[in-house]
C-alpha positions as a Python dict, from the first residue, in 0.01 Angstrom:
ca = {
    (1, 'M'): (0, 0, 0),
    (2, 'T'): (148, 314, -102),
    (3, 'V'): (8, 640, 38),
    (4, 'D'): (-166, 893, -219),
    (5, 'V'): (40, 1241, -141),
    (6, 'P'): (26, 1512, -59),
    (7, 'L'): (-102, 1405, 290),
    (8, 'T'): (-113, 1571, 662),
    (9, 'M'): (-47, 1395, 913),
    (10, 'D'): (-55, 1392, 1300),
    (11, 'T'): (-115, 1136, 1598),
    (12, 'V'): (-401, 1168, 1833),
    (13, 'N'): (-427, 1037, 2179),
    (14, 'F'): (-747, 866, 2313),
    (15, 'T'): (-797, 825, 2681),
    (16, 'T'): (-882, 474, 2831),
    (17, 'K'): (-967, 312, 3117),
    (18, 'E'): (-662, 181, 3300),
    (19, 'I'): (-552, -193, 3111),
    (20, 'R'): (-575, -381, 3408),
    (21, 'T'): (-436, -717, 3269),
    (22, 'D'): (-152, -542, 3128),
    (23, 'P'): (-64, -275, 3424),
    (24, 'N'): (244, -96, 3271),
    (25, 'S'): (366, 262, 3229),
    (26, 'Q'): (382, 228, 2845),
    (27, 'W'): (-6, 312, 2865),
    (28, 'Y'): (33, 636, 3033),
    (29, 'D'): (-36, 952, 2818),
    (30, 'P'): (142, 1216, 2955),
    (31, 'K'): (-71, 1463, 2762),
    (32, 'R'): (-383, 1380, 2951),
    (33, 'H'): (-210, 1239, 3237),
    (34, 'S'): (-384, 906, 3244),
    (35, 'C'): (-406, 599, 3037),
    (36, 'G'): (-442, 607, 2661),
    (37, 'L'): (-399, 488, 2322),
    (38, 'K'): (-232, 645, 2039),
    (39, 'Y'): (-313, 668, 1645),
    (40, 'E'): (-164, 819, 1342),
    (41, 'I'): (-409, 976, 1097),
    (42, 'C'): (-310, 1107, 755),
    (43, 'L'): (-575, 1341, 549),
    (44, 'S'): (-523, 1433, 182),
    (45, 'T'): (-461, 1779, 110),
    (46, 'T'): (-625, 1752, -289),
    (47, 'K'): (-946, 1596, -168),
    (48, 'P'): (-1184, 1534, 118),
    (49, 'Q'): (-1024, 1200, 211),
    (50, 'V'): (-897, 983, 495),
    (51, 'G'): (-555, 873, 393),
    (52, 'S'): (-487, 644, 650),
    (53, 'V'): (-538, 571, 1034),
    (54, 'R'): (-290, 342, 1198),
    (55, 'G'): (-270, 218, 1528),
    (56, 'P'): (-336, 174, 1807),
    (57, 'K'): (0, 227, 2008),
    (58, 'P'): (74, 283, 2330),
    (59, 'P'): (102, 649, 2402),
    (60, 'S'): (443, 669, 2560),
    (61, 'V'): (576, 578, 2197),
    (62, 'N'): (723, 881, 2058),
    (63, 'D'): (506, 1014, 1718),
    (64, 'M'): (854, 986, 1523),
    (65, 'T'): (880, 639, 1643),
    (66, 'V'): (523, 562, 1526),
    (67, 'F'): (587, 718, 1181),
    (68, 'R'): (925, 521, 1127),
    (69, 'G'): (753, 222, 1263),
    (70, 'G'): (1051, 169, 1499),
    (71, 'T'): (1362, 358, 1672),
    (72, 'V'): (1701, 481, 1537),
    (73, 'E'): (1862, 239, 1763),
    (74, 'E'): (1679, -59, 1626),
    (75, 'G'): (1788, 20, 1298),
    (76, 'K'): (1587, 61, 982),
    (77, 'E'): (1590, -304, 871),
    (78, 'K'): (1424, -410, 1192),
    (79, 'W'): (1155, -114, 1145),
    (80, 'D'): (772, -214, 1075),
    (81, 'R'): (737, -200, 690),
    (82, 'E'): (385, -110, 724),
    (83, 'A'): (456, 226, 866),
    (84, 'I'): (381, 540, 675),
    (85, 'Y'): (752, 624, 653),
    (86, 'W'): (789, 328, 370),
    (87, 'Q'): (452, 418, 205),
    (88, 'I'): (584, 747, 112),
    (89, 'P'): (749, 750, -237),
    (90, 'D'): (1055, 897, -277),
    (91, 'G'): (1084, 1267, -362),
    (92, 'S'): (743, 1316, -188),
    (93, 'L'): (672, 1493, 136),
    (94, 'I'): (370, 1477, 387),
    (95, 'I'): (302, 1793, 587),
    (96, 'T'): (327, 1734, 972),
    (97, 'D'): (406, 1956, 1296),
    (98, 'S'): (738, 2029, 1438),
    (99, 'G'): (738, 1693, 1636),
    (100, 'Y'): (837, 1512, 1344),
    (101, 'K'): (1161, 1699, 1290),
    (102, 'G'): (1444, 1439, 1181),
    (103, 'E'): (1311, 1313, 844),
    (104, 'P'): (1358, 1597, 607),
    (105, 'T'): (1345, 1357, 286),
    (106, 'K'): (992, 1234, 392),
    (107, 'I'): (843, 1524, 600),
    (108, 'M'): (755, 1904, 537),
    (109, 'M'): (763, 2139, 819),
    (110, 'V'): (697, 2487, 838),
    (111, 'T'): (1064, 2683, 804),
    (112, 'D'): (1193, 3044, 801),
    (113, 'E'): (1293, 3016, 448),
    (114, 'M'): (928, 2952, 317),
    (115, 'S'): (718, 3240, 182),
    (116, 'K'): (436, 3356, 360),
    (117, 'E'): (187, 3208, 104),
    (118, 'M'): (328, 2883, 168),
    (119, 'K'): (334, 2920, 556),
    (120, 'D'): (1, 3006, 530),
    (121, 'Y'): (-119, 2712, 312),
    (122, 'M'): (53, 2477, 549),
    (123, 'G'): (-106, 2614, 865),
    (124, 'R'): (-435, 2595, 702),
    (125, 'A'): (-328, 2235, 631),
    (126, 'K'): (-240, 2128, 977),
    (127, 'A'): (-575, 2324, 1128),
    (128, 'R'): (-759, 2111, 891),
    (129, 'Q'): (-582, 1776, 1022),
    (130, 'E'): (-652, 1893, 1416),
    (131, 'S'): (-1036, 1987, 1284),
    (132, 'F'): (-1064, 1623, 1212),
    (133, 'N'): (-896, 1479, 1506),
    (134, 'G'): (-1141, 1718, 1713),
    (135, 'R'): (-1412, 1571, 1492),
    (136, 'L'): (-1327, 1234, 1631),
    (137, 'K'): (-1339, 1320, 1986),
    (138, 'G'): (-1605, 1582, 1976),
    (139, 'T'): (-1867, 1382, 1759),
    (140, 'F'): (-1846, 1063, 1901),
    (141, 'N'): (-1907, 1030, 2273),
    (142, 'I'): (-1697, 711, 2286),
    (143, 'L'): (-1401, 872, 2183),
    (144, 'G'): (-1428, 1207, 2340),
    (145, 'H'): (-1456, 1038, 2694),
    (146, 'R'): (-1275, 752, 2842),
    (147, 'F'): (-1308, 441, 2655),
    (148, 'R'): (-1471, 195, 2943),
    (149, 'H'): (-1491, -121, 2711),
    (150, 'N'): (-1162, -292, 2825),
    (151, 'Q'): (-1139, -676, 2730),
    (152, 'R'): (-979, -963, 2889),
    (153, 'T'): (-648, -883, 2762),
    (154, 'A'): (-488, -572, 2625),
    (155, 'E'): (-468, -675, 2264),
    (156, 'K'): (-853, -765, 2261),
    (157, 'T'): (-911, -414, 2431),
    (158, 'M'): (-697, -251, 2157),
    (159, 'E'): (-852, -447, 1895),
    (160, 'L'): (-1206, -310, 2002),
    (161, 'H'): (-1095, 29, 2021),
    (162, 'Q'): (-936, 4, 1677),
    (163, 'T'): (-1269, -115, 1557),
    (164, 'V'): (-1446, 193, 1738),
    (165, 'V'): (-1172, 438, 1600),
    (166, 'H'): (-1202, 316, 1226),
    (167, 'A'): (-1596, 287, 1224),
    (168, 'C'): (-1563, 674, 1341),
    (169, 'A'): (-1336, 772, 1084),
    (170, 'V'): (-1541, 593, 819),
    (171, 'L'): (-1857, 789, 931),
    (172, 'I'): (-1657, 1131, 875),
    (173, 'Q'): (-1543, 1005, 548),
    (174, 'Y'): (-1913, 957, 454),
    (175, 'D'): (-1982, 1287, 605),
    (176, 'Y'): (-1730, 1454, 385),
    (177, 'E'): (-1871, 1275, 80),
    (178, 'N'): (-2222, 1379, 149),
    (179, 'G'): (-2247, 1750, 188),
    (180, 'H'): (-1992, 1809, 471),
    (181, 'P'): (-1627, 1849, 358),
    (182, 'P'): (-1358, 1979, 533),
    (183, 'F'): (-1275, 2339, 481),
    (184, 'P'): (-1093, 2395, 172),
    (185, 'L'): (-693, 2479, 164),
    (186, 'H'): (-697, 2694, -150),
}
């Protein structure tokens, strides 16, 4: 699977009930000071389309590690080949925030050298991405509040949560296609 670029990309964390079958600090979400799960979401910048939803991952995992599919210490040969890093064609860039600094051949961030028009465009693209993330949490009560549907194992809980996130993303995509697209970038 190769992603359709140009895209914006960001991670979003959802608060969950503590995973009692696997009590571990990896589930701690420093943004929310609670337990949670992290997803990486990509949106197309050329059409109203969700490009990719990857996760869940423990919120303790760094955004760049999720993007790459592994850490620098592990080495590229051990990185997850399903990660977005591997799906971006050579010569293409995706728009992200400054949390992804370190991959200039794959990622485009606002820099001082950019024109005002480009900075404005990228600002709108990132705002559109945040709008989608906020829509996931603001429209769907199950994601906007603590997820309380833990299963017998951490894996089953993550699987159920992933099903819910994917279903909500599909509903937003359906809404995009039926009269309520995200705000335009141009």
